[in-house]
Short mmCIF file of C-alpha atoms and ligand atoms in Angstrom, two decimals:
data_model
loop_
_atom_site.label_atom_id
_atom_site.label_comp_id
_atom_site.label_asym_id
_atom_site.label_seq_id
_atom_site.Cartn_x
_atom_site.Cartn_y
_atom_site.Cartn_z
CA MET A 1 0.00 0.00 0.00
CA ALA A 2 1.32 3.43 -0.97
CA LYS A 3 1.94 5.80 1.91
CA GLU A 4 3.15 9.39 1.79
CA PHE A 5 5.81 10.78 4.05
CA ARG A 6 5.29 14.52 4.51
CA LEU A 7 7.63 17.12 5.93
CA PRO A 8 6.81 17.17 9.66
CA GLU A 9 6.64 20.19 11.96
CA LEU A 10 10.09 21.77 12.14
CA GLY A 11 9.53 23.95 15.16
CA GLU A 12 7.90 27.20 16.09
CA ASN A 13 7.94 29.84 13.34
CA VAL A 14 9.66 27.52 10.88
CA GLU A 15 7.33 26.83 8.01
CA GLN A 16 9.80 26.27 5.19
CA ALA A 17 13.26 24.97 4.52
CA SER A 18 15.34 24.00 1.55
CA VAL A 19 16.51 20.53 0.78
CA ALA A 20 20.25 20.17 1.47
CA SER A 21 20.44 16.52 0.55
CA VAL A 22 18.25 13.51 -0.05
CA LEU A 23 19.61 10.52 1.83
CA VAL A 24 17.66 7.77 0.07
CA SER A 25 17.03 6.63 -3.48
CA VAL A 26 14.07 5.13 -5.28
CA GLY A 27 14.06 1.41 -4.54
CA ASP A 28 15.63 1.79 -1.08
CA THR A 29 13.97 0.21 1.89
CA VAL A 30 13.66 2.65 4.75
CA SER A 31 12.68 2.10 8.35
CA ALA A 32 10.72 4.37 10.65
CA ASN A 33 13.05 6.89 12.33
CA GLN A 34 15.63 6.59 9.57
CA SER A 35 16.92 9.97 8.34
CA VAL A 36 15.82 10.49 4.76
CA LEU A 37 16.45 14.16 4.18
CA GLU A 38 18.73 16.96 5.28
CA ILE A 39 17.10 20.36 5.26
CA GLU A 40 18.46 23.81 5.91
CA THR A 41 17.21 27.26 6.71
CA ASP A 42 19.38 30.35 6.70
CA LYS A 43 20.36 29.49 10.28
CA ALA A 44 20.67 25.74 10.61
CA VAL A 45 20.62 22.30 9.09
CA ALA A 46 18.82 19.24 10.41
CA GLU A 47 18.23 15.64 9.45
CA ILE A 48 14.62 14.62 9.03
CA PRO A 49 13.68 11.06 9.97
CA THR A 50 10.72 9.38 8.33
CA ASP A 51 7.83 8.12 10.44
CA VAL A 52 6.89 5.34 8.02
CA SER A 53 8.77 2.37 6.71
CA GLY A 54 8.69 0.65 3.36
CA LYS A 55 10.19 0.76 -0.10
CA VAL A 56 10.74 4.17 -1.67
CA MET A 57 8.59 4.39 -4.80
CA GLU A 58 8.88 8.09 -5.50
CA ILE A 59 10.95 11.03 -4.27
CA ARG A 60 9.05 14.28 -4.61
CA VAL A 61 11.84 16.67 -3.65
CA ALA A 62 15.28 17.49 -4.98
CA VAL A 63 18.34 19.24 -3.61
CA GLY A 64 17.73 23.00 -3.59
CA ASP A 65 13.91 22.78 -3.46
CA LYS A 66 12.12 25.00 -1.00
CA ILE A 67 9.62 22.81 0.82
CA ALA A 68 6.95 23.61 3.38
CA VAL A 69 5.72 21.70 6.40
CA GLY A 70 3.19 19.17 5.13
CA ASP A 71 4.67 18.81 1.64
CA VAL A 72 5.01 15.25 0.39
CA VAL A 73 8.65 14.16 0.48
CA LEU A 74 8.45 10.45 -0.32
CA VAL A 75 5.91 7.94 -1.48
CA LEU A 76 6.58 4.54 0.05
CA ASP A 77 5.23 1.10 -0.53
CA GLU A 78 4.40 -0.07 2.95
CA SER A 79 4.11 -3.66 1.82
CA GLY A 80 7.66 -3.39 0.42
CA ALA A 81 10.69 -5.02 1.87
CA GLY A 82 10.49 -2.87 4.96
CA GLY A 83 7.46 -4.77 6.17
CA LYS A 84 4.57 -3.32 8.08
CA ALA A 85 5.28 0.13 9.38
CA PRO A 86 4.67 0.86 13.02
CA GLU A 87 2.12 3.53 13.82
CA PRO A 88 3.80 6.90 13.48
CA GLU A 89 4.36 8.51 16.85
CA ALA A 90 4.27 12.07 15.63
CA LYS A 91 0.94 13.72 15.03
CA PRO A 92 -0.01 13.71 11.35
CA ALA A 93 1.43 16.59 9.40
CA PRO A 94 -1.07 19.21 8.27
CA GLU A 95 -2.43 19.17 4.76
CA PRO A 96 -0.16 21.04 2.43
CA ALA A 97 -1.39 24.48 1.46
CA LYS A 98 -0.21 23.98 -2.10
CA PRO A 99 0.32 21.02 -4.35
CA ALA A 100 3.03 18.91 -2.86
CA LYS A 101 4.75 18.04 -6.11
CA LYS A 102 7.89 20.07 -6.53
CA GLU A 103 9.63 21.01 -9.68
CA PRO A 104 13.03 19.49 -9.22
CA ALA A 105 15.77 22.09 -8.84
CA PRO A 106 18.14 22.32 -11.77
CA ALA A 107 20.58 19.48 -11.53
CA PRO A 108 23.91 20.50 -10.03
CA PRO A 109 26.82 20.52 -12.45
CA PRO A 110 28.43 17.16 -12.93
CA ALA A 111 29.87 16.51 -9.54
CA PRO A 112 33.42 15.64 -8.75
CA ALA A 113 33.93 12.43 -6.86
CA ALA A 114 33.07 14.21 -3.64
CA THR A 115 29.33 14.74 -3.96
CA GLU A 116 27.65 14.38 -0.61
CA ALA A 117 24.04 14.79 -1.61
CA PRO A 118 22.67 12.07 -3.77
CA THR A 119 20.06 13.54 -6.10
CA PRO A 120 16.84 11.64 -6.74
CA ARG A 121 17.17 9.23 -9.59
CA ALA A 122 15.45 6.44 -11.38
CA PRO A 123 14.67 3.17 -9.63
CA ALA A 124 17.82 1.34 -8.70
CA ALA A 125 18.94 -1.49 -10.89
CA PRO A 126 19.25 -4.90 -9.27
CA VAL A 127 22.09 -4.99 -6.81
CA SER A 128 25.32 -6.32 -8.18
CA PRO A 129 27.04 -8.91 -6.05
CA THR A 130 30.41 -7.32 -6.89
CA PRO A 131 31.85 -5.10 -4.20
CA ARG A 132 33.14 -1.75 -5.44
CA SER A 133 36.83 -1.03 -5.57
CA GLY A 134 37.40 2.76 -5.91
CA PRO A 135 36.40 5.57 -3.53
CA VAL A 136 33.17 5.00 -1.69
CA LEU A 137 30.71 7.85 -1.65
CA ALA A 138 28.16 8.00 1.14
CA SER A 139 26.49 10.61 3.33
CA PRO A 140 27.63 10.96 6.96
CA SER A 141 24.47 9.29 8.24
CA VAL A 142 24.98 6.28 5.97
CA ARG A 143 28.61 6.04 7.07
CA ARG A 144 27.47 6.13 10.68
CA MET A 145 24.86 3.45 10.03
CA ALA A 146 27.49 1.19 8.44
CA ARG A 147 29.94 1.83 11.27
CA GLU A 148 27.32 0.93 13.86
CA ARG A 149 26.78 -2.39 12.10
CA GLY A 150 30.49 -3.12 11.72
CA ILE A 151 30.21 -2.92 7.94
CA ASP A 152 32.95 -1.62 5.68
CA LEU A 153 31.26 0.51 3.01
CA LYS A 154 33.67 -0.89 0.44
CA ASP A 155 32.04 -4.31 0.89
CA VAL A 156 28.51 -3.06 0.23
CA PRO A 157 27.50 -4.25 -3.23
CA VAL A 158 25.69 -1.75 -5.45
CA ALA A 159 24.53 -1.77 -9.03
CA ASP A 160 26.22 1.48 -9.96
CA PRO A 161 29.63 2.05 -8.33
CA ASP A 162 29.53 5.74 -9.32
CA ARG A 163 26.61 6.56 -7.08
CA PRO A 164 26.80 7.03 -3.32
CA VAL A 165 26.02 4.07 -1.09
CA THR A 166 22.56 4.56 0.42
CA ALA A 167 21.04 3.53 3.71
CA GLY A 168 19.03 0.92 1.81
CA ASP A 169 22.22 -0.62 0.39
CA VAL A 170 23.72 -0.90 3.87
CA LEU A 171 20.58 -2.44 5.34
CA ALA A 172 20.20 -4.89 2.46
CA TYR A 173 23.83 -5.95 2.89
CA ALA A 174 23.43 -6.28 6.66
CA LYS A 175 20.42 -8.50 6.06
CA SER A 176 22.26 -10.61 3.49
CA LEU A 177 24.96 -11.25 6.09
CA GLY A 178 22.28 -12.67 8.31
CA GLY A 179 23.06 -9.97 10.82
CA GLU A 180 20.91 -7.04 11.73
CA ASP A 181 17.56 -6.77 10.02
CA ALA A 182 16.16 -3.62 8.55
CA ALA A 183 15.57 -2.05 11.94
CA PRO A 184 16.65 1.56 12.33
CA ALA A 185 20.10 2.19 13.64
CA PRO A 186 20.10 2.90 17.33
CA ALA A 187 20.42 6.56 18.16
CA ALA A 188 24.03 7.59 18.42
CA PRO A 189 25.07 7.92 22.04
CA ALA A 190 26.24 11.28 23.24
CA ALA A 191 29.60 11.81 21.70
CA PRO A 192 32.42 11.02 24.04
CA ARG A 193 34.80 13.93 24.40
CA PRO A 194 37.07 13.35 21.43
CA ALA A 195 40.20 12.44 23.32
CA ALA A 196 41.55 10.29 20.53
CA ALA A 197 42.77 11.63 17.22
CA PRO A 198 40.19 11.47 14.42
CA ALA A 199 40.29 8.41 12.19
CA GLN A 200 42.93 8.53 9.50
CA PRO A 201 41.43 9.25 6.08
CA VAL A 202 41.53 6.33 3.72
CA ALA A 203 43.36 7.17 0.51
CA ASP A 204 40.87 7.07 -2.34
CA GLY A 205 43.41 6.53 -5.04
CA ASP A 206 43.64 10.13 -6.23
CA SER A 207 46.61 12.47 -6.02
CA ASP A 208 47.51 16.07 -6.73
CA ALA A 209 50.86 17.44 -7.89
CA TRP A 210 52.48 16.74 -4.48
CA GLY A 211 51.07 13.44 -3.33
CA ALA A 212 48.07 11.29 -2.47
CA VAL A 213 44.84 13.04 -1.53
CA THR A 214 41.42 11.99 -0.27
CA HIS A 215 38.21 13.66 -1.41
CA GLU A 216 36.02 14.22 1.62
CA PRO A 217 32.49 15.31 0.82
CA MET A 218 31.21 18.27 2.85
CA ASN A 219 28.05 17.36 4.74
CA ALA A 220 25.21 19.85 5.06
CA ILE A 221 26.42 21.17 8.42
CA ARG A 222 29.93 21.72 7.03
CA LYS A 223 28.53 23.60 4.04
CA LYS A 224 26.33 25.76 6.26
CA THR A 225 29.17 26.44 8.69
CA ALA A 226 31.51 27.35 5.84
CA GLU A 227 29.01 29.74 4.33
CA HIS A 228 27.92 31.34 7.61
CA MET A 229 31.42 31.70 9.07
CA ALA A 230 32.75 33.24 5.86
CA HIS A 231 29.86 35.71 5.96
CA CYS A 232 30.44 36.59 9.64
CA TRP A 233 34.19 36.88 9.27
CA SER A 234 34.08 39.00 6.13
CA THR A 235 31.27 41.36 7.14
CA ILE A 236 31.92 42.00 10.85
CA PRO A 237 34.94 44.01 11.98
CA HIS A 238 36.08 41.78 14.83
CA VAL A 239 38.13 42.72 17.87
CA THR A 240 39.03 40.03 20.40
CA GLN A 241 39.86 40.82 23.98
CA PHE A 242 41.37 38.39 26.49
CA GLU A 243 40.99 38.02 30.23
CA LYS A 244 41.62 35.45 32.95
CA VAL A 245 38.89 34.75 35.45
CA ASP A 246 39.79 33.35 38.87
CA ILE A 247 37.27 30.54 39.34
CA THR A 248 38.83 29.01 42.46
CA GLY A 249 35.76 29.92 44.52
CA LEU A 250 33.35 28.93 41.77
CA GLU A 251 35.02 25.53 41.50
CA ALA A 252 34.50 24.99 45.23
CA VAL A 253 30.80 25.83 44.81
CA ARG A 254 30.61 23.52 41.78
CA LYS A 255 32.15 20.66 43.75
CA LYS A 256 30.01 21.33 46.81
CA HIS A 257 26.69 21.43 44.98
CA GLY A 258 27.46 19.10 42.05
CA ALA A 259 25.86 16.08 43.72
CA ARG A 260 22.67 17.97 44.57
CA VAL A 261 22.30 19.16 40.98
CA LYS A 262 23.07 15.64 39.76
CA GLU A 263 20.21 14.34 41.88
CA ALA A 264 17.96 16.82 40.13
CA GLY A 265 19.13 15.35 36.82
CA GLY A 266 21.68 18.01 35.85
CA LYS A 267 25.43 18.45 35.46
CA LEU A 268 26.91 21.47 37.19
CA THR A 269 29.68 22.54 34.83
CA VAL A 270 31.52 25.79 34.46
CA THR A 271 29.55 26.52 31.28
CA VAL A 272 26.34 26.63 33.32
CA PHE A 273 27.75 29.32 35.63
CA VAL A 274 29.09 31.23 32.65
CA LEU A 275 25.63 31.21 31.04
CA LYS A 276 23.99 32.54 34.18
CA ALA A 277 26.58 35.26 34.75
CA LEU A 278 26.41 36.24 31.09
CA ALA A 279 22.65 36.75 31.16
CA ALA A 280 23.10 39.12 34.11
CA ALA A 281 25.97 40.91 32.37
CA LEU A 282 23.98 41.30 29.15
CA LYS A 283 21.18 43.00 31.08
CA ARG A 284 23.70 45.50 32.37
CA PHE A 285 25.28 46.08 28.98
CA PRO A 286 22.40 46.12 26.48
CA ARG A 287 24.62 46.80 23.46
CA MET A 288 26.22 43.40 23.89
CA ASN A 289 22.77 41.81 23.46
CA ALA A 290 21.92 43.44 20.18
CA SER A 291 22.05 43.27 16.41
CA ILE A 292 22.77 45.90 13.82
CA ASP A 293 20.36 47.03 11.11
CA LEU A 294 22.48 48.81 8.56
CA GLU A 295 19.58 49.55 6.23
CA ARG A 296 17.72 51.50 8.89
CA GLN A 297 20.92 52.64 10.54
CA GLU A 298 19.74 51.26 13.87
CA ILE A 299 21.04 49.09 16.66
CA LEU A 300 18.39 46.69 17.82
CA LEU A 301 18.65 46.15 21.57
CA LYS A 302 17.02 42.90 22.67
CA HIS A 303 15.18 42.48 25.95
CA TYR A 304 15.38 38.72 25.99
CA TYR A 305 18.43 36.68 26.82
CA ASN A 306 18.70 33.62 24.61
CA LEU A 307 22.18 32.18 24.65
CA GLY A 308 23.55 30.05 21.85
CA VAL A 309 25.95 27.34 23.03
CA ALA A 310 28.42 25.90 20.53
CA VAL A 311 28.24 22.12 20.68
CA ASP A 312 30.83 19.85 19.18
CA THR A 313 28.98 16.99 17.43
CA PRO A 314 30.21 14.08 15.30
CA ASN A 315 28.70 15.84 12.28
CA GLY A 316 30.18 19.25 13.01
CA LEU A 317 29.46 22.38 14.98
CA LEU A 318 25.85 23.06 16.03
CA VAL A 319 24.65 25.99 18.11
CA PRO A 320 21.45 25.18 20.00
CA VAL A 321 19.86 28.02 21.93
CA VAL A 322 19.09 28.07 25.63
CA ARG A 323 16.16 30.47 25.94
CA ASP A 324 15.46 33.03 28.66
CA VAL A 325 18.61 32.23 30.61
CA ASP A 326 17.94 35.18 32.92
CA ARG A 327 14.70 33.54 34.07
CA LYS A 328 16.14 30.10 34.77
CA SER A 329 17.90 28.84 37.86
CA ILE A 330 21.40 27.44 37.71
CA THR A 331 19.93 23.97 38.35
CA ASP A 332 17.45 24.45 35.47
CA LEU A 333 20.35 25.37 33.20
CA ALA A 334 22.43 22.44 34.47
CA ILE A 335 19.59 20.13 33.43
CA GLU A 336 18.85 21.81 30.11
CA LEU A 337 22.40 22.24 28.77
CA PRO A 338 23.48 18.57 28.71
CA GLU A 339 20.06 17.58 27.46
CA ILE A 340 20.21 20.00 24.53
CA ALA A 341 23.84 19.04 23.82
CA VAL A 342 22.88 15.35 23.66
CA ARG A 343 20.02 16.12 21.30
CA ALA A 344 22.39 18.20 19.15
CA ARG A 345 24.80 15.25 18.98
CA GLU A 346 21.95 12.91 18.07
CA ARG A 347 20.68 15.35 15.43
CA LYS A 348 17.35 15.59 17.21
CA LEU A 349 17.13 19.37 17.51
CA LYS A 350 14.24 21.13 15.88
CA MET A 351 15.03 24.03 13.59
CA ASP A 352 13.71 26.66 16.00
CA GLU A 353 15.96 25.32 18.77
CA MET A 354 18.90 26.64 16.80
CA GLN A 355 17.44 30.09 16.18
CA GLY A 356 16.81 33.29 18.07
CA ALA A 357 20.06 33.56 20.04
CA THR A 358 21.16 37.00 21.21
CA PHE A 359 24.72 36.04 22.22
CA THR A 360 26.81 32.88 21.92
CA VAL A 361 29.20 31.01 24.21
CA THR A 362 31.78 28.60 22.94
CA ASN A 363 33.68 26.56 25.52
CA LEU A 364 36.72 24.71 24.24
CA GLY A 365 38.16 24.35 27.75
CA GLY A 366 36.99 20.76 28.12
CA LEU A 367 39.14 19.99 25.09
CA GLY A 368 42.25 21.55 26.60
CA VAL A 369 42.38 24.75 24.53
CA THR A 370 44.28 27.57 26.26
CA ALA A 371 43.24 30.56 24.09
CA PHE A 372 41.36 31.24 20.86
CA THR A 373 39.59 33.99 18.93
CA PRO A 374 35.93 33.05 18.41
CA ILE A 375 34.02 34.29 15.36
CA ILE A 376 30.85 36.27 16.06
CA ASN A 377 27.66 34.43 15.13
CA ALA A 378 25.76 37.07 13.13
CA PRO A 379 23.32 38.74 13.60
CA GLU A 380 24.69 38.77 17.14
CA VAL A 381 27.36 41.34 17.97
CA ALA A 382 29.56 39.45 20.41
CA ILE A 383 30.64 35.97 21.45
CA LEU A 384 32.46 34.64 24.51
CA GLY A 385 35.12 31.98 24.11
CA VAL A 386 36.02 29.94 27.20
CA SER A 387 39.33 28.11 27.44
CA LYS A 388 40.78 25.57 29.83
CA ALA A 389 40.96 26.54 33.49
CA SER A 390 44.21 25.57 35.17
CA ILE A 391 46.05 26.21 38.39
CA GLU A 392 48.48 29.13 38.09
CA PRO A 393 50.60 31.00 40.61
CA VAL A 394 49.08 34.38 41.46
CA PHE A 395 51.03 37.01 43.38
CA GLU A 396 48.89 38.03 46.36
CA GLN A 397 49.97 39.92 49.47
CA GLY A 398 53.63 39.38 48.90
CA GLN A 399 53.53 35.72 47.91
CA PHE A 400 52.53 33.38 45.12
CA VAL A 401 49.37 31.40 45.75
CA PRO A 402 47.86 28.69 43.53
CA ARG A 403 44.59 29.83 41.95
CA LEU A 404 42.35 28.24 39.31
CA LEU A 405 42.35 30.64 36.37
CA MET A 406 40.08 30.33 33.37
CA PRO A 407 41.06 32.21 30.21
CA VAL A 408 38.16 33.81 28.32
CA SER A 409 38.12 35.70 25.04
CA LEU A 410 35.44 38.13 23.95
CA SER A 411 35.07 38.91 20.26
CA TYR A 412 32.87 41.91 19.51
CA ASP A 413 31.57 43.80 16.52
CA HIS A 414 33.39 47.13 16.49
CA ARG A 415 30.57 48.76 14.52
CA VAL A 416 28.37 48.45 17.60
CA ILE A 417 30.72 48.06 20.54
CA ASP A 418 33.77 50.12 21.43
CA GLY A 419 36.81 48.69 23.17
CA ALA A 420 36.06 50.50 26.42
CA ASP A 421 32.46 49.15 26.46
CA ALA A 422 33.80 45.64 25.94
CA ALA A 423 36.40 46.15 28.67
CA ARG A 424 33.70 47.24 31.14
CA PHE A 425 31.51 44.29 30.15
CA MET A 426 34.38 41.88 30.65
CA ALA A 427 35.34 43.40 34.01
CA TRP A 428 31.74 43.04 35.21
CA LEU A 429 31.49 39.45 33.98
CA LYS A 430 34.81 38.58 35.63
CA GLU A 431 33.63 39.99 38.93
CA ALA A 432 30.31 38.16 38.66
CA LEU A 433 32.14 34.86 38.25
CA GLU A 434 34.74 35.60 40.91
CA GLN A 435 32.50 37.33 43.48
CA PRO A 436 28.90 36.35 42.70
CA TRP A 437 27.66 38.28 45.75
CA SER A 438 28.73 41.47 44.05
CA LEU A 439 25.81 40.91 41.66
CA PHE A 440 23.41 41.71 44.47
CA LEU A 441 25.13 44.80 45.81
CA ASP A 442 23.20 47.17 43.58
CA GLU A 443 20.12 45.01 42.99
CA ALA A 444 16.84 45.74 44.75
N1 CAO B 501 38.15 24.45 31.84
C1 CAO B 501 38.42 23.29 32.44
N2 CAO B 501 37.58 22.23 32.40
C2 CAO B 501 36.44 22.37 31.69
C3 CAO B 501 36.11 23.56 31.06
C4 CAO B 501 37.01 24.64 31.13
N3 CAO B 501 36.78 25.80 30.54
N4 CAO B 501 34.93 23.41 30.44
C5 CAO B 501 34.51 22.17 30.68
N5 CAO B 501 35.42 21.56 31.46
C6 CAO B 501 35.34 20.21 31.96
C7 CAO B 501 34.03 19.98 32.68
O1 CAO B 501 34.07 20.43 34.01
C8 CAO B 501 33.86 18.49 32.55
O2 CAO B 501 34.68 17.83 33.48
P1 CAO B 501 34.05 16.76 34.49
O3 CAO B 501 33.27 15.80 33.64
O4 CAO B 501 35.24 16.18 35.14
O5 CAO B 501 33.18 17.54 35.41
C9 CAO B 501 34.42 18.20 31.18
O6 CAO B 501 35.29 19.30 30.86
C10 CAO B 501 33.39 18.08 30.11
O7 CAO B 501 32.45 19.12 30.20
P2 CAO B 501 31.10 18.97 29.38
O8 CAO B 501 31.38 19.09 27.94
O9 CAO B 501 30.40 17.74 29.82
O10 CAO B 501 30.18 20.15 29.86
P3 CAO B 501 30.20 21.70 29.63
O11 CAO B 501 28.92 22.18 30.17
O12 CAO B 501 31.42 22.32 30.21
O13 CAO B 501 30.24 21.94 28.05
C11 CAO B 501 29.46 21.97 25.82
C12 CAO B 501 29.12 21.69 27.27
C13 CAO B 501 28.25 21.67 24.99
C14 CAO B 501 29.85 23.44 25.68
C15 CAO B 501 30.69 21.09 25.41
O14 CAO B 501 30.37 19.73 25.60
C16 CAO B 501 31.14 21.28 23.99
O15 CAO B 501 30.57 20.73 23.05
N6 CAO B 501 32.22 22.09 23.79
C17 CAO B 501 32.81 22.32 22.48
C18 CAO B 501 32.29 23.60 21.88
C19 CAO B 501 32.92 23.85 20.53
O16 CAO B 501 33.12 22.96 19.73
N7 CAO B 501 33.27 25.10 20.26
C20 CAO B 501 33.94 25.47 19.07
C21 CAO B 501 33.07 26.35 18.27
S1 CAO B 501 33.95 27.09 16.97
O17 CAO B 501 34.38 25.86 16.04
#
């Protein structure tokens, strides 16, 4: 029986997105919860899992299409190899306001070997039993799926060795091995802190004038990050200012109350305190919580305090937003931050959860970084980088004493913020983290 998979709700105020890549092909068997599409808005990219299973009969979207919530994405044969689909958990998507059929976007120019996004194509030819030999093309999610099943993508037989390996190919191969059936891959666990070096790239047989090279396709997050960072870096006149915050006292508080917060389901990390202190600092220094409107020659001061937090995920950098930080307790934030970071790493964030930030924090301290210059996340006008806290000798009252110092770096948009404003902001933030009681001295 034919069943349509429509674009589900993407989040508040997100009605439309464009297709960054299609992760399945006609003829593939997909399972409920399997990612079938990567979509992007001007702010973020996200994978979209299907809520039905079956064989893909038709793909109604193409890379570059603008699609709306409720538009038909796939038509699946539920009686296909995927078997009976479980009842979808999500509420049914609304009827599309316009015909769901999309005109396919003009085909991209003939791609080099490194094309990440497979474009929709004709039904797949019968699978060849011959494993491919050259470079193996596959999207990050397909690679992950293969990895989780212990399958080397090179061993996955496909009819056309020039096309990327699809999720269906991997599942069919897994089944043929008598291993895992066509069940969806388990959700990726929260990424362990990447202590080990990344996997060595496998040479794909190509070389340039100086030696062997590997062609690594850019996934949708990489493309978005490249585009957005280039825009931010080239349009915002950045200044970065450095400071060291003495968090010896804060660390004692963190240790003392960590267990209590853990009982409540949270993790009391330094980032949580930084978020809370920042929200208070941003209230004091409204220009830091602003955006610039060059057309109207205005600075837009925002009276809400939504903080973006850079999260390192296996697929690349994502910046989910913790809303209304000023109105949340430290325990609330300690519960919300790890939860949102896990969902970012599992690609489960909704589009609107990555939008609407007024300021961003990026903490590379857990990874051992000692100093860096963060790039402002436009349309915001400043960003705080946090580096690794370590014990350093501090000269106090005639002697050196060991203190825990945390380096921070503030990048700001010099069109909106002057150096002295940034210096005052940083001094206030430093005091808030070192002497939290000082926050209350002038408060009613
Ligand atoms: N100095 C010293 N230790 C630090 C630290 C710092 N600045 N920041 C974190 N740590 C420690 C934590 O205390 C924790 O140690 P324990 O487990 O022993 O308590 C450990 O590092 C891991 O912290 P965490 O990651 O679990 O929690 P967090 O709240 O500090 O950070 C998050 C959350 C999402 C910011 C972090 O996980 C992350 O993804 N950071 C990378 C951000 C990034 O990629 N930025 C670059 C953007 S530009 O490319």
